[in-house]
mmCIF file with all atom_site columns, C-alpha atoms in Angstrom:
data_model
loop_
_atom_site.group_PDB
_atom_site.id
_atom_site.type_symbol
_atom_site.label_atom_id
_atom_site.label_alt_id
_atom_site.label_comp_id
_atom_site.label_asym_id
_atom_site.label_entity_id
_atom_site.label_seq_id
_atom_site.pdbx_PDB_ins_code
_atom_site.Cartn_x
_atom_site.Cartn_y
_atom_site.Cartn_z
_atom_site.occupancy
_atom_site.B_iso_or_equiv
_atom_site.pdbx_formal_charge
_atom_site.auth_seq_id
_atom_site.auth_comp_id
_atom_site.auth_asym_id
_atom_site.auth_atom_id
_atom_site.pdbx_PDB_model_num
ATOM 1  C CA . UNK A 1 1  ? 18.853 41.754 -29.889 1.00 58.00 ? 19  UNK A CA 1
ATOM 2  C CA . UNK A 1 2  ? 20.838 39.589 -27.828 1.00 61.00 ? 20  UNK A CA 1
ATOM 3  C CA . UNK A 1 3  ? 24.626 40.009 -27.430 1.00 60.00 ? 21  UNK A CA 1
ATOM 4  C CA . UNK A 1 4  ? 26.802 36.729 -27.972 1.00 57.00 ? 22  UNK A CA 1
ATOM 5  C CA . UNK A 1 5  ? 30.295 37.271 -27.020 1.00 53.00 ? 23  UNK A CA 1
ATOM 6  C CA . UNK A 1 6  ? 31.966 34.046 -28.982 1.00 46.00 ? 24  UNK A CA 1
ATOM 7  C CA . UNK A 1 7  ? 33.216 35.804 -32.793 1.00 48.00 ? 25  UNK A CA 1
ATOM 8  C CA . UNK A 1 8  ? 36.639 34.316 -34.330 1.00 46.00 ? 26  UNK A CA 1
ATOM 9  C CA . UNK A 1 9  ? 37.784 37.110 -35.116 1.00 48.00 ? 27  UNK A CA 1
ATOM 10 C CA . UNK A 1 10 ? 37.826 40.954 -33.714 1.00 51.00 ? 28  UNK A CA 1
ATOM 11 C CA . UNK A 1 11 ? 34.924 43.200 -34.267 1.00 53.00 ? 29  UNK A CA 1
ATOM 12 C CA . UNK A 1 12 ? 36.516 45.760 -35.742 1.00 52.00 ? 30  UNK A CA 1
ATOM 13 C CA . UNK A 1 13 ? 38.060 43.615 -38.476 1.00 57.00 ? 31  UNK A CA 1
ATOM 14 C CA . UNK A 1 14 ? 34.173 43.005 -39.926 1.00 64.00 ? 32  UNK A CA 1
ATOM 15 C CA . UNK A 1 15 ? 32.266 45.012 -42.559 1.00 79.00 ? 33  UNK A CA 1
ATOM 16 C CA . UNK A 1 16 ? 28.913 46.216 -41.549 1.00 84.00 ? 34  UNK A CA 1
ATOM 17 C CA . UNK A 1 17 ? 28.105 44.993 -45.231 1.00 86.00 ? 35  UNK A CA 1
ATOM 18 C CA . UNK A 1 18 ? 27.793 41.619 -43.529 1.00 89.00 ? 36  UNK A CA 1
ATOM 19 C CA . UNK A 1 19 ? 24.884 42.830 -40.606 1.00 93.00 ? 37  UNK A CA 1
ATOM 20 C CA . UNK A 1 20 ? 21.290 42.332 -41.488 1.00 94.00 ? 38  UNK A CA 1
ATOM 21 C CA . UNK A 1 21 ? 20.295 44.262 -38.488 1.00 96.00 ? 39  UNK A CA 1
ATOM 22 C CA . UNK A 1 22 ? 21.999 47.410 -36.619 1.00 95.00 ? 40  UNK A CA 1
ATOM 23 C CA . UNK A 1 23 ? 20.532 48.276 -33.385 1.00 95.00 ? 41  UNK A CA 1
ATOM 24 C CA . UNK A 1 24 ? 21.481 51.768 -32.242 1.00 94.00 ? 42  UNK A CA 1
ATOM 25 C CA . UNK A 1 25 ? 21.675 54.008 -29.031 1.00 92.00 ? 43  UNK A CA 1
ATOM 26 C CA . UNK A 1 26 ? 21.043 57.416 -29.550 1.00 89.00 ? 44  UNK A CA 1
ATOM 27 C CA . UNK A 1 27 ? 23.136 59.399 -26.796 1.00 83.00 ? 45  UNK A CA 1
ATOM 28 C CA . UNK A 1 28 ? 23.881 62.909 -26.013 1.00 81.00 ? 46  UNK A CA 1
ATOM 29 C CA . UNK A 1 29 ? 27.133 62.958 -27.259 1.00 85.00 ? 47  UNK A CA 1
ATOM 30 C CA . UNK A 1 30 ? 27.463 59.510 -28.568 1.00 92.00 ? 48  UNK A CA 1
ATOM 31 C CA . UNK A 1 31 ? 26.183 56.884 -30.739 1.00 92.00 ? 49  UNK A CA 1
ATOM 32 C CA . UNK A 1 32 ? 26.021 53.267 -29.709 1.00 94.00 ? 50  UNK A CA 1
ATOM 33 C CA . UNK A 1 33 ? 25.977 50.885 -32.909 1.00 95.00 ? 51  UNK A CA 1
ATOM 34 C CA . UNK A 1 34 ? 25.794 47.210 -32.645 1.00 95.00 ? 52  UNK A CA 1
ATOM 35 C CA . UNK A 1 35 ? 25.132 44.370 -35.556 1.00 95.00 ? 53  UNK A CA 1
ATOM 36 C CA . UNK A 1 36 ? 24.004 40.944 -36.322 1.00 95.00 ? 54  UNK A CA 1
ATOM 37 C CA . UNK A 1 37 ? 24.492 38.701 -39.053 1.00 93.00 ? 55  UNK A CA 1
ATOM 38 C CA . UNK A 1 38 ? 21.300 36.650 -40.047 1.00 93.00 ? 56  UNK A CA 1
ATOM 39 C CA . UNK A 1 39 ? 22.625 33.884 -37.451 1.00 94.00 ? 57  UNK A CA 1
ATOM 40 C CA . UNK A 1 40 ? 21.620 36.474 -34.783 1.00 92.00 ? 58  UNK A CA 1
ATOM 41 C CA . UNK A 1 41 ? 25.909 36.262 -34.265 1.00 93.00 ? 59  UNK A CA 1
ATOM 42 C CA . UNK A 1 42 ? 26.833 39.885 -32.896 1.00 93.00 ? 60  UNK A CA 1
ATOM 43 C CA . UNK A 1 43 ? 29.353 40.533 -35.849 1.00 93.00 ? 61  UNK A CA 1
ATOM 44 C CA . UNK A 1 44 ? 29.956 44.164 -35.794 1.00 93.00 ? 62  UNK A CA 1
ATOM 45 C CA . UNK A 1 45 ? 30.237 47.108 -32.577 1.00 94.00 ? 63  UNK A CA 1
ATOM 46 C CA . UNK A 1 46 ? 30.846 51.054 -33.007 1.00 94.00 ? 64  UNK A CA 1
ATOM 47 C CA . UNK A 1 47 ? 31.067 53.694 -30.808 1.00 95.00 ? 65  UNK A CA 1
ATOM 48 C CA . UNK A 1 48 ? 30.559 56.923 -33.437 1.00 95.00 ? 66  UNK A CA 1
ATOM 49 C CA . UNK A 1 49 ? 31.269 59.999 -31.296 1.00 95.00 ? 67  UNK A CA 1
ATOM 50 C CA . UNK A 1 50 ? 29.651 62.960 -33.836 1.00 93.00 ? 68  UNK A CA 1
ATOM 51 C CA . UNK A 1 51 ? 26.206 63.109 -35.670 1.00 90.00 ? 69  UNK A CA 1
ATOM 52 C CA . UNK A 1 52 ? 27.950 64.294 -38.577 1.00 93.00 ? 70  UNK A CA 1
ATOM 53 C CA . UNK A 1 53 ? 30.084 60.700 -38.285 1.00 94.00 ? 71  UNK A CA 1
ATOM 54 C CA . UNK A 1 54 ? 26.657 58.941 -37.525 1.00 92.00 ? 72  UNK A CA 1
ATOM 55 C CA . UNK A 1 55 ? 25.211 60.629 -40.280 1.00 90.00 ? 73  UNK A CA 1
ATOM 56 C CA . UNK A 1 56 ? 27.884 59.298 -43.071 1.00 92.00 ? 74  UNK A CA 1
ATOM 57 C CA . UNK A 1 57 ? 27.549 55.923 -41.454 1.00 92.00 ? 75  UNK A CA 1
ATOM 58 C CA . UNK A 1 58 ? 23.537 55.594 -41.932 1.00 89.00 ? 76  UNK A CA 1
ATOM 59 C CA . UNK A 1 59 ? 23.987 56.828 -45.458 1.00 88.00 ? 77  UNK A CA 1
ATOM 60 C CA . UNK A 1 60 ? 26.642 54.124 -46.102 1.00 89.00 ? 78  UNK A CA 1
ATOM 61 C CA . UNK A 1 61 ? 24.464 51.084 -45.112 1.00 89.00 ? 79  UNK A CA 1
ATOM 62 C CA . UNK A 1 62 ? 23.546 48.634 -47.509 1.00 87.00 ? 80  UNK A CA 1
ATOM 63 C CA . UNK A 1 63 ? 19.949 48.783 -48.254 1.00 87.00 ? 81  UNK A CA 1
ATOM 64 C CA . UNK A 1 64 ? 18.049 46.044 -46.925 1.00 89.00 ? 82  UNK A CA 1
ATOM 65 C CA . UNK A 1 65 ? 19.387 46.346 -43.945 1.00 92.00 ? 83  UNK A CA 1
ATOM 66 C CA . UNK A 1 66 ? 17.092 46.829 -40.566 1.00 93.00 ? 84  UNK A CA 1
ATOM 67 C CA . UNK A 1 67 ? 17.978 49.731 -38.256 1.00 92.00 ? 85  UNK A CA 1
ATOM 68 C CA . UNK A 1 68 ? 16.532 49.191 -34.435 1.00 92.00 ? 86  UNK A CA 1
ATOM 69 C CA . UNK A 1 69 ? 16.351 52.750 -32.991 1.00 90.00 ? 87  UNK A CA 1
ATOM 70 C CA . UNK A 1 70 ? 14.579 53.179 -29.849 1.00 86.00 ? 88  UNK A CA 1
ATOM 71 C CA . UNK A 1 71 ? 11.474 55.682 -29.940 1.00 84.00 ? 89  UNK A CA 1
ATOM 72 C CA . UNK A 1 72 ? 11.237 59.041 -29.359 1.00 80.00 ? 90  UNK A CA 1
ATOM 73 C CA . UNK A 1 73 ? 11.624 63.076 -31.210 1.00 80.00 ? 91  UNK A CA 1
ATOM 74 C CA . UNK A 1 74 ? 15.244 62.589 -32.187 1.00 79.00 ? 92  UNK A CA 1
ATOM 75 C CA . UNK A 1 75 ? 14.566 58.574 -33.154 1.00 85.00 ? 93  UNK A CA 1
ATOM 76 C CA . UNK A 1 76 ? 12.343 60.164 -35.342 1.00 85.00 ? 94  UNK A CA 1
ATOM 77 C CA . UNK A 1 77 ? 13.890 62.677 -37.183 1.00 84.00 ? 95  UNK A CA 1
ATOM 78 C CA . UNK A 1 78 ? 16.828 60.058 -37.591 1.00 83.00 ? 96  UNK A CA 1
ATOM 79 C CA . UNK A 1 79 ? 14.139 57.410 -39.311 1.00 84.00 ? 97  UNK A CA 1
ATOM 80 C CA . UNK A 1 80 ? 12.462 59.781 -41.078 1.00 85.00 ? 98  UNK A CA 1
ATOM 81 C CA . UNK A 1 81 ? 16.682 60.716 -42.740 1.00 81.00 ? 99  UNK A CA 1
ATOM 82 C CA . UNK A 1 82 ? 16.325 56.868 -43.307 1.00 81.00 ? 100 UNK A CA 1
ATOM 83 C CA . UNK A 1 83 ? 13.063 56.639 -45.092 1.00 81.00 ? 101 UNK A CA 1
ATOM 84 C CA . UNK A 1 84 ? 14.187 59.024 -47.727 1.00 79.00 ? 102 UNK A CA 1
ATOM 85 C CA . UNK A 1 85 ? 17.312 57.123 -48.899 1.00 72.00 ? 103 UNK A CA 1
#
């Protein structure tokens, strides 16, 4: 995903209704989220600091919508959350 850094308007003023992808970093203590439209425009940036938070956020995507995770056990049980919504 590549980051562009030219938006008109702030990032936090978007709906992640609007992303067709969401990329995420799966920390320790802290969840990385970042969006594109289908312009590849970065549109939309979180920083969700609980997996109960993380958690309400994945279940409030819009379907359709493709979630980049990178791979490994906890990627996993996070996609496999996904797959059953």
């Amino acid at each position: 995903m590549k980051k562009h850094t030219t938006t008109k308007k702030p990032m936090s003023a978007v709906d992640v209704s609007v992303c067709t992808t969401i990329a995420v970093d799966l920390a320790k203590k802290v969840f990385q989220v970042a969006g594109e439209d289908a312009q590849g425009q970065l549109v939309y940036e979180q920083r969700i600091k609980s997996r109960e938070a993380f958690q309400v956020f994945l279940q409030k995507l819009p379907t359709g919508v493709t979630v980049l995770m990178e791979t490994g056990p906890g990627a996993q049980a996070w996609a496999r959350m996904l797959q059953v919504q």
